[in-house]
Amino acid sequence: MRPETMLLHAGVPKPEQGGPFLPGPVFAAPFHAAGDPAQSNYTYGRFHHPTWTNYENALSALEGGSAIAFASGMAAVSAVLGSVLRPGDAVLMPADSYYSARVLAQGFFAEMGVKTILAPTAGNAQKTHVAGAKLVWLETPSNPTLEVCDIAAISAAAHEAGALVAVDNTTPTVLGQQPLALGADFSVASDTKGLCGHSDLIMGHVAVRDPKLLEGLRTWRTQIGAIPGPMETWLAHRSLATLDVRLTRQCQNALALAEFLTQREEIATVRYPGLRRDPSHAIAAKQMHYFGSVVSFVLPNKTHAERFLSACNLVYEATSFGGVHTTAERRARWGGDKIPEGFIRMNAGCEALEDLLEDLAQALEAART
Ligand SMILES: *Cc1c(COP(=O)(O)O)cnc(C)c1O
């Protein structure tokens, strides 16, 4: 079955007369479970849950491994770091990775005696730093700078050095890129972003092939309690059905917006892995099926960028990305990333392209004065 079809059919129960296509959320904390707990599929909602089972079965089919759902993307990131790293270990992270992942490694995990080594995503720089690491953390394309690295090449080097490899696959989603098939041990994602795509829930997941790694993640989730609620899990599963149609439209719009932005004289840099002349394009084309919904570009300075954002009528000024609405933000307002003050991260949504182009054109004109 092709992934586009799996999105609709994976993880849903066999058709049953009078039954729904996708069963609704099960609201239960304890389940009826008399006697030996091992005789019951479900006992208590922090250990296992039927609504998770359906969603995780769908993700497992798509990832080509076993998936486990978490309360957020950061809960998924923490589960990988927490189940793998012990005092004295080192983790190699991208210098340009998602800010909170770096803060977690360099804050909490550093205090616990775990060393963090940083190397940039661009140019596969992490490949030459794998020696001595217990875990190599990749993020490609990286958020927000959209640098790309070669997952297969770095995974091979890391495995040779005895390290495990995790890929933060949030930006492309599992439909856009399959880290496990490219050689990674962990595929990690914030499902809050493109995977669920409606800006209405926070969730995450991890997928692995090795049953021992899965057991470590499951134990971590049960003991830490970073579990998703049934309502969110059901909404996430429901959202999977439209992932392909959403991504197809969003990527078309992203590419067209990127091409439009490169023609503007006040914009020095436009990054989108789908642009042929983008430095990331060659590797991205090799390992990605979709180039993603995120485009970044740099306006001359902070006030120019702020004028642009407030002149947009259709484009929402908001953080996060991957949703069906086009959004943009001046990313440097948060701090923590090495980016210019005028750096804009834009998420292409599902609107009619002409409306987006008209809005961007008028907002860019307004921002010039
Ligand atoms: C948003 C994001 C996360 C964290 O996900 P949450 O769902 O907000 O916890 C992790 N990695 C990347 C690349 C992200 O964009």
Short mmCIF file of C-alpha atoms and ligand atoms in Angstrom, two decimals:
data_model
loop_
_atom_site.label_atom_id
_atom_site.label_comp_id
_atom_site.label_asym_id
_atom_site.label_seq_id
_atom_site.Cartn_x
_atom_site.Cartn_y
_atom_site.Cartn_z
CA MET A 1 0.00 0.00 0.00
CA ARG A 2 1.28 3.47 -0.86
CA PRO A 3 1.82 5.99 1.95
CA GLU A 4 -0.93 8.27 0.59
CA THR A 5 -3.42 5.41 0.96
CA MET A 6 -2.01 4.33 4.32
CA LEU A 7 -2.90 7.76 5.65
CA LEU A 8 -6.55 6.77 5.24
CA HIS A 9 -6.46 3.07 5.99
CA ALA A 10 -3.66 2.41 8.49
CA GLY A 11 -4.61 2.07 12.14
CA VAL A 12 -8.35 1.88 11.59
CA PRO A 13 -10.17 -1.29 12.68
CA LYS A 14 -11.55 -3.78 10.17
CA PRO A 15 -14.96 -2.69 8.85
CA GLU A 16 -17.70 -3.77 11.22
CA GLN A 17 -21.41 -3.64 10.41
CA GLY A 18 -22.83 -0.43 11.87
CA GLY A 19 -19.43 0.75 13.14
CA PRO A 20 -17.66 4.05 12.43
CA PHE A 21 -14.68 4.28 10.05
CA LEU A 22 -12.44 5.77 12.75
CA PRO A 23 -13.71 5.03 16.27
CA GLY A 24 -14.02 8.13 18.46
CA PRO A 25 -11.87 8.91 21.47
CA VAL A 26 -12.22 6.57 24.45
CA PHE A 27 -12.55 8.59 27.63
CA ALA A 28 -11.34 6.28 30.38
CA ALA A 29 -8.72 6.33 33.13
CA PRO A 30 -9.15 2.81 34.58
CA PHE A 31 -10.63 0.04 32.41
CA HIS A 32 -12.54 -3.03 33.64
CA ALA A 33 -9.70 -5.39 34.49
CA ALA A 34 -10.42 -8.11 37.02
CA GLY A 35 -7.75 -10.51 38.23
CA ASP A 36 -4.35 -10.86 36.54
CA PRO A 37 -3.63 -7.52 34.78
CA ALA A 38 -1.72 -9.37 32.04
CA GLN A 39 -5.07 -10.85 30.90
CA SER A 40 -6.43 -7.41 30.01
CA ASN A 41 -5.38 -5.35 26.96
CA TYR A 42 -6.12 -2.15 28.85
CA THR A 43 -5.93 -1.57 32.58
CA TYR A 44 -5.01 2.05 33.27
CA GLY A 45 -4.84 4.99 30.86
CA ARG A 46 -1.27 6.03 31.62
CA PHE A 47 0.05 2.58 30.62
CA HIS A 48 -1.84 1.98 27.38
CA HIS A 49 -4.94 3.30 25.69
CA PRO A 50 -7.10 2.08 22.78
CA THR A 51 -7.17 5.53 21.12
CA TRP A 52 -3.35 5.61 21.16
CA THR A 53 -3.25 2.10 19.74
CA ASN A 54 -5.11 3.13 16.59
CA TYR A 55 -3.01 6.26 16.06
CA GLU A 56 0.26 4.49 16.81
CA ASN A 57 -0.62 1.67 14.39
CA ALA A 58 -1.14 4.28 11.66
CA LEU A 59 2.16 6.02 12.44
CA SER A 60 4.00 2.68 12.65
CA ALA A 61 2.86 1.78 9.13
CA LEU A 62 3.95 5.18 7.79
CA GLU A 63 7.30 5.25 9.62
CA GLY A 64 8.25 1.66 8.83
CA GLY A 65 8.82 0.91 12.52
CA SER A 66 7.00 0.99 15.85
CA ALA A 67 5.62 4.37 16.86
CA ILE A 68 4.81 5.66 20.32
CA ALA A 69 2.78 8.84 20.92
CA PHE A 70 3.65 11.58 23.38
CA ALA A 71 1.98 14.63 24.91
CA SER A 72 4.08 17.04 22.81
CA GLY A 73 7.05 17.19 20.47
CA MET A 74 9.27 18.12 23.43
CA ALA A 75 7.93 15.13 25.41
CA ALA A 76 9.03 12.97 22.44
CA VAL A 77 12.47 14.68 22.30
CA SER A 78 12.89 14.25 26.09
CA ALA A 79 11.94 10.58 25.87
CA VAL A 80 14.72 9.86 23.37
CA LEU A 81 17.35 11.84 25.30
CA GLY A 82 16.14 10.48 28.66
CA SER A 83 15.92 6.83 27.66
CA VAL A 84 19.34 6.81 25.93
CA LEU A 85 21.66 9.21 27.78
CA ARG A 86 23.33 8.52 31.14
CA PRO A 87 25.90 10.52 33.14
CA GLY A 88 29.22 10.61 31.29
CA ASP A 89 27.62 10.20 27.83
CA ALA A 90 27.90 12.76 25.04
CA VAL A 91 25.20 13.85 22.59
CA LEU A 92 26.10 15.48 19.27
CA MET A 93 23.47 18.05 18.37
CA PRO A 94 23.00 20.44 15.44
CA ALA A 95 24.17 23.94 16.38
CA ASP A 96 21.08 25.20 14.49
CA SER A 97 18.57 22.70 15.90
CA TYR A 98 15.19 23.60 17.35
CA TYR A 99 16.05 25.93 20.21
CA SER A 100 14.20 24.07 23.00
CA ALA A 101 15.93 20.78 22.17
CA ARG A 102 19.33 22.46 22.55
CA VAL A 103 18.25 24.17 25.77
CA LEU A 104 17.12 20.83 27.21
CA ALA A 105 20.41 19.14 26.34
CA GLN A 106 22.62 22.02 27.48
CA GLY A 107 20.56 22.73 30.59
CA PHE A 108 18.90 19.79 32.31
CA PHE A 109 20.96 17.01 30.70
CA ALA A 110 24.24 18.92 31.22
CA GLU A 111 23.37 19.19 34.93
CA MET A 112 22.90 15.41 34.91
CA GLY A 113 26.43 14.94 33.55
CA VAL A 114 25.68 14.59 29.84
CA LYS A 115 28.00 16.49 27.52
CA THR A 116 26.61 18.28 24.46
CA ILE A 117 28.75 18.74 21.36
CA LEU A 118 27.43 21.15 18.70
CA ALA A 119 28.12 21.16 14.97
CA PRO A 120 26.16 22.85 12.17
CA THR A 121 23.65 20.99 9.98
CA ALA A 122 24.99 22.56 6.75
CA GLY A 123 27.73 20.77 4.85
CA ASN A 124 27.17 17.54 6.87
CA ALA A 125 29.47 19.08 9.50
CA GLN A 126 28.13 16.70 12.17
CA LYS A 127 29.63 13.75 10.29
CA THR A 128 33.15 14.62 11.40
CA HIS A 129 32.17 14.92 15.09
CA VAL A 130 30.47 11.55 15.72
CA ALA A 131 33.43 10.00 17.58
CA GLY A 132 32.70 9.57 21.28
CA ALA A 133 28.99 10.39 21.04
CA LYS A 134 26.38 8.00 22.45
CA LEU A 135 23.66 9.72 20.44
CA VAL A 136 23.80 11.77 17.25
CA TRP A 137 20.83 14.10 16.94
CA LEU A 138 19.99 15.40 13.46
CA GLU A 139 17.33 17.87 12.38
CA THR A 140 16.80 18.18 8.65
CA PRO A 141 15.58 20.53 7.31
CA SER A 142 16.55 22.46 10.43
CA ASN A 143 14.15 24.88 12.06
CA PRO A 144 14.26 27.79 11.32
CA THR A 145 17.25 28.06 8.97
CA LEU A 146 16.23 25.19 6.63
CA GLU A 147 19.68 23.66 6.34
CA VAL A 148 19.73 20.04 5.18
CA CYS A 149 22.12 17.18 5.97
CA ASP A 150 22.54 13.70 4.52
CA ILE A 151 20.78 11.32 6.94
CA ALA A 152 22.11 8.12 5.31
CA ALA A 153 25.74 9.31 5.22
CA ILE A 154 25.80 10.64 8.80
CA SER A 155 23.93 7.57 10.12
CA ALA A 156 26.53 5.27 8.55
CA ALA A 157 29.40 7.26 10.11
CA ALA A 158 27.63 7.37 13.50
CA HIS A 159 26.92 3.63 13.51
CA GLU A 160 30.53 2.93 12.64
CA ALA A 161 31.51 4.99 15.69
CA GLY A 162 29.01 3.06 17.86
CA ALA A 163 26.49 5.89 18.22
CA LEU A 164 22.71 5.82 17.88
CA VAL A 165 21.06 8.30 15.50
CA ALA A 166 17.88 10.29 16.06
CA VAL A 167 16.32 12.57 13.45
CA ASP A 168 13.93 15.36 14.38
CA ASN A 169 11.60 14.93 11.40
CA THR A 170 9.10 17.64 12.35
CA THR A 171 9.56 19.96 9.37
CA PRO A 172 9.08 17.40 6.55
CA THR A 173 6.69 15.00 8.39
CA VAL A 174 6.86 11.25 7.83
CA LEU A 175 5.25 11.65 4.43
CA GLY A 176 8.03 13.98 3.32
CA GLN A 177 10.95 12.00 4.70
CA GLN A 178 11.40 8.57 6.32
CA PRO A 179 14.40 8.66 8.69
CA LEU A 180 14.24 4.95 9.62
CA ALA A 181 14.49 3.90 5.97
CA LEU A 182 17.49 6.25 5.61
CA GLY A 183 19.29 4.49 8.46
CA ALA A 184 18.34 6.42 11.61
CA ASP A 185 17.47 4.59 14.83
CA PHE A 186 14.86 7.11 16.02
CA SER A 187 12.41 9.19 13.99
CA VAL A 188 11.15 11.96 16.26
CA ALA A 189 8.49 14.55 15.50
CA SER A 190 6.32 17.27 16.88
CA ASP A 191 2.93 16.25 15.50
CA THR A 192 1.74 19.74 16.48
CA LYS A 193 3.14 21.02 13.17
CA GLY A 194 2.54 19.67 9.66
CA LEU A 195 1.51 16.17 10.63
CA CYS A 196 -1.69 17.33 12.34
CA GLY A 197 -1.72 20.60 10.45
CA HIS A 198 -4.75 22.42 11.89
CA SER A 199 -3.09 24.49 14.65
CA ASP A 200 -5.45 22.97 17.20
CA LEU A 201 -3.43 20.48 19.23
CA ILE A 202 -0.01 19.73 20.73
CA MET A 203 1.40 16.20 20.33
CA GLY A 204 4.52 14.29 19.34
CA HIS A 205 5.75 10.80 18.55
CA VAL A 206 8.85 8.67 18.19
CA ALA A 207 9.31 5.67 15.88
CA VAL A 208 12.03 2.99 16.12
CA ARG A 209 12.80 -0.42 14.66
CA ASP A 210 14.67 -1.93 17.61
CA PRO A 211 12.25 -3.44 20.20
CA LYS A 212 14.73 -2.62 23.00
CA LEU A 213 14.66 1.08 22.11
CA LEU A 214 10.85 0.92 21.99
CA GLU A 215 10.77 -0.64 25.45
CA GLY A 216 12.99 2.16 26.79
CA LEU A 217 10.66 4.80 25.34
CA ARG A 218 7.55 3.04 26.65
CA THR A 219 9.00 2.76 30.15
CA TRP A 220 9.98 6.43 30.04
CA ARG A 221 6.47 7.49 28.95
CA THR A 222 4.77 5.36 31.59
CA GLN A 223 7.00 6.54 34.41
CA ILE A 224 7.27 10.22 33.42
CA GLY A 225 3.62 10.34 32.43
CA ALA A 226 4.05 12.52 29.30
CA ILE A 227 0.97 10.96 27.71
CA PRO A 228 -1.36 12.46 25.11
CA GLY A 229 -5.06 12.78 25.91
CA PRO A 230 -7.60 10.70 23.96
CA MET A 231 -9.24 13.76 22.36
CA GLU A 232 -5.93 15.06 20.95
CA THR A 233 -4.92 11.60 19.83
CA TRP A 234 -8.17 11.06 17.98
CA LEU A 235 -7.95 14.53 16.36
CA ALA A 236 -4.38 13.73 15.31
CA HIS A 237 -5.45 10.45 13.74
CA ARG A 238 -8.32 12.18 11.97
CA SER A 239 -5.91 14.80 10.64
CA LEU A 240 -3.64 12.16 9.07
CA ALA A 241 -6.26 11.43 6.42
CA THR A 242 -5.66 14.80 4.73
CA LEU A 243 -1.87 14.99 5.18
CA ASP A 244 -1.09 14.23 1.57
CA VAL A 245 -3.59 16.71 0.11
CA ARG A 246 -2.52 19.39 2.60
CA LEU A 247 1.20 18.87 1.99
CA THR A 248 0.79 18.76 -1.78
CA ARG A 249 -0.95 22.14 -1.78
CA GLN A 250 1.30 23.67 0.89
CA CYS A 251 4.48 22.63 -0.91
CA GLN A 252 3.20 24.01 -4.23
CA ASN A 253 2.42 27.28 -2.50
CA ALA A 254 5.76 27.29 -0.63
CA LEU A 255 7.76 26.86 -3.83
CA ALA A 256 5.80 29.56 -5.65
CA LEU A 257 6.15 31.98 -2.71
CA ALA A 258 9.89 31.26 -2.51
CA GLU A 259 10.25 31.97 -6.24
CA PHE A 260 8.27 35.19 -5.90
CA LEU A 261 10.36 36.34 -2.91
CA THR A 262 13.65 35.76 -4.73
CA GLN A 263 12.58 38.38 -7.29
CA ARG A 264 12.30 41.14 -4.66
CA GLU A 265 15.32 43.42 -4.50
CA GLU A 266 14.93 44.16 -0.77
CA ILE A 267 15.22 40.44 0.05
CA ALA A 268 18.81 39.25 0.04
CA THR A 269 18.30 35.64 1.09
CA VAL A 270 15.44 33.20 0.46
CA ARG A 271 15.80 29.62 1.69
CA TYR A 272 13.58 26.75 0.55
CA PRO A 273 14.99 23.26 -0.09
CA GLY A 274 12.73 22.94 -3.14
CA LEU A 275 14.37 25.90 -4.94
CA ARG A 276 16.81 24.48 -7.48
CA ARG A 277 19.51 26.96 -6.62
CA ASP A 278 19.15 26.46 -2.86
CA PRO A 279 22.37 25.08 -1.27
CA SER A 280 20.23 22.33 0.31
CA HIS A 281 18.50 21.24 -2.87
CA ALA A 282 20.74 18.38 -3.97
CA ILE A 283 20.61 16.42 -0.70
CA ALA A 284 16.98 17.36 -0.11
CA ALA A 285 16.00 16.01 -3.54
CA LYS A 286 17.81 12.77 -2.74
CA GLN A 287 16.14 12.05 0.60
CA MET A 288 12.84 13.96 0.66
CA HIS A 289 9.52 13.27 -1.07
CA TYR A 290 8.15 16.73 -0.26
CA PHE A 291 10.24 19.83 0.44
CA GLY A 292 7.92 21.06 3.19
CA SER A 293 5.74 24.07 3.88
CA VAL A 294 8.35 26.35 5.45
CA VAL A 295 10.15 29.15 3.57
CA SER A 296 12.56 31.58 5.20
CA PHE A 297 13.77 34.95 3.96
CA VAL A 298 15.57 37.99 5.27
CA LEU A 299 14.26 41.55 5.17
CA PRO A 300 16.73 44.45 5.62
CA ASN A 301 16.16 44.99 9.36
CA LYS A 302 13.85 44.58 12.35
CA THR A 303 11.52 47.51 11.65
CA HIS A 304 11.22 46.64 7.97
CA ALA A 305 10.25 43.08 8.97
CA GLU A 306 7.75 44.35 11.55
CA ARG A 307 6.19 46.74 9.00
CA PHE A 308 5.87 43.84 6.56
CA LEU A 309 4.18 41.54 9.08
CA SER A 310 1.69 44.13 10.24
CA ALA A 311 0.83 45.05 6.63
CA CYS A 312 -0.16 41.45 5.78
CA ASN A 313 -3.93 40.97 5.67
CA LEU A 314 -4.14 37.26 4.95
CA VAL A 315 -0.92 35.98 6.48
CA TYR A 316 -1.32 35.51 10.23
CA GLU A 317 1.55 36.70 12.40
CA ALA A 318 2.07 33.68 14.64
CA THR A 319 4.72 31.22 15.69
CA SER A 320 4.76 27.49 14.83
CA PHE A 321 4.27 26.15 11.29
CA GLY A 322 2.80 23.33 9.27
CA GLY A 323 -0.85 24.38 9.57
CA VAL A 324 -3.35 24.99 6.78
CA HIS A 325 -3.22 28.77 7.33
CA THR A 326 -0.28 30.77 5.99
CA THR A 327 1.62 32.26 8.92
CA ALA A 328 4.83 34.23 9.37
CA GLU A 329 6.91 35.61 12.19
CA ARG A 330 10.09 37.55 12.81
CA ARG A 331 11.94 34.68 14.34
CA ALA A 332 14.62 36.73 16.14
CA ARG A 333 11.91 38.08 18.50
CA TRP A 334 12.39 34.88 20.52
CA GLY A 335 16.20 34.97 20.69
CA GLY A 336 18.41 31.86 20.84
CA ASP A 337 19.01 31.35 17.11
CA LYS A 338 21.90 32.81 15.10
CA ILE A 339 19.74 34.67 12.58
CA PRO A 340 19.47 38.28 11.38
CA GLU A 341 16.90 40.63 12.97
CA GLY A 342 14.95 40.77 9.69
CA PHE A 343 14.71 36.96 9.37
CA ILE A 344 11.15 35.80 8.57
CA ARG A 345 10.00 32.21 8.90
CA MET A 346 6.90 31.67 6.81
CA ASN A 347 4.59 28.66 6.67
CA ALA A 348 2.74 28.24 3.39
CA GLY A 349 -0.86 27.21 3.98
CA CYS A 350 -3.59 25.93 1.69
CA GLU A 351 -5.01 29.27 0.48
CA ALA A 352 -5.32 30.05 -3.24
CA LEU A 353 -1.81 30.98 -4.38
CA GLU A 354 -2.98 34.17 -6.15
CA ASP A 355 -4.44 35.52 -2.89
CA LEU A 356 -1.18 34.86 -1.07
CA LEU A 357 0.93 36.46 -3.80
CA GLU A 358 -1.31 39.53 -3.84
CA ASP A 359 -1.10 39.86 -0.06
CA LEU A 360 2.68 39.45 0.03
CA ALA A 361 3.16 41.93 -2.80
CA GLN A 362 1.06 44.64 -1.15
CA ALA A 363 2.64 44.03 2.28
CA LEU A 364 6.18 44.19 0.85
CA GLU A 365 5.29 47.45 -0.93
CA ALA A 366 3.79 48.90 2.26
CA ALA A 367 6.87 47.87 4.26
CA ARG A 368 9.22 49.82 1.97
CA THR A 369 7.94 53.18 3.17
C1 LIG B 1 7.90 22.61 17.51
C2 LIG B 1 9.09 21.73 17.40
C3 LIG B 1 9.43 20.85 18.44
C4 LIG B 1 8.66 20.82 19.75
O1 LIG B 1 7.34 20.41 19.58
P1 LIG B 1 6.13 20.78 20.57
O2 LIG B 1 5.00 20.01 20.00
O3 LIG B 1 5.97 22.27 20.54
O4 LIG B 1 6.54 20.32 21.93
C5 LIG B 1 10.53 20.03 18.26
N1 LIG B 1 11.27 20.08 17.14
C6 LIG B 1 10.98 20.91 16.13
C7 LIG B 1 11.83 20.93 14.90
C8 LIG B 1 9.88 21.77 16.23
O5 LIG B 1 9.61 22.61 15.23
#
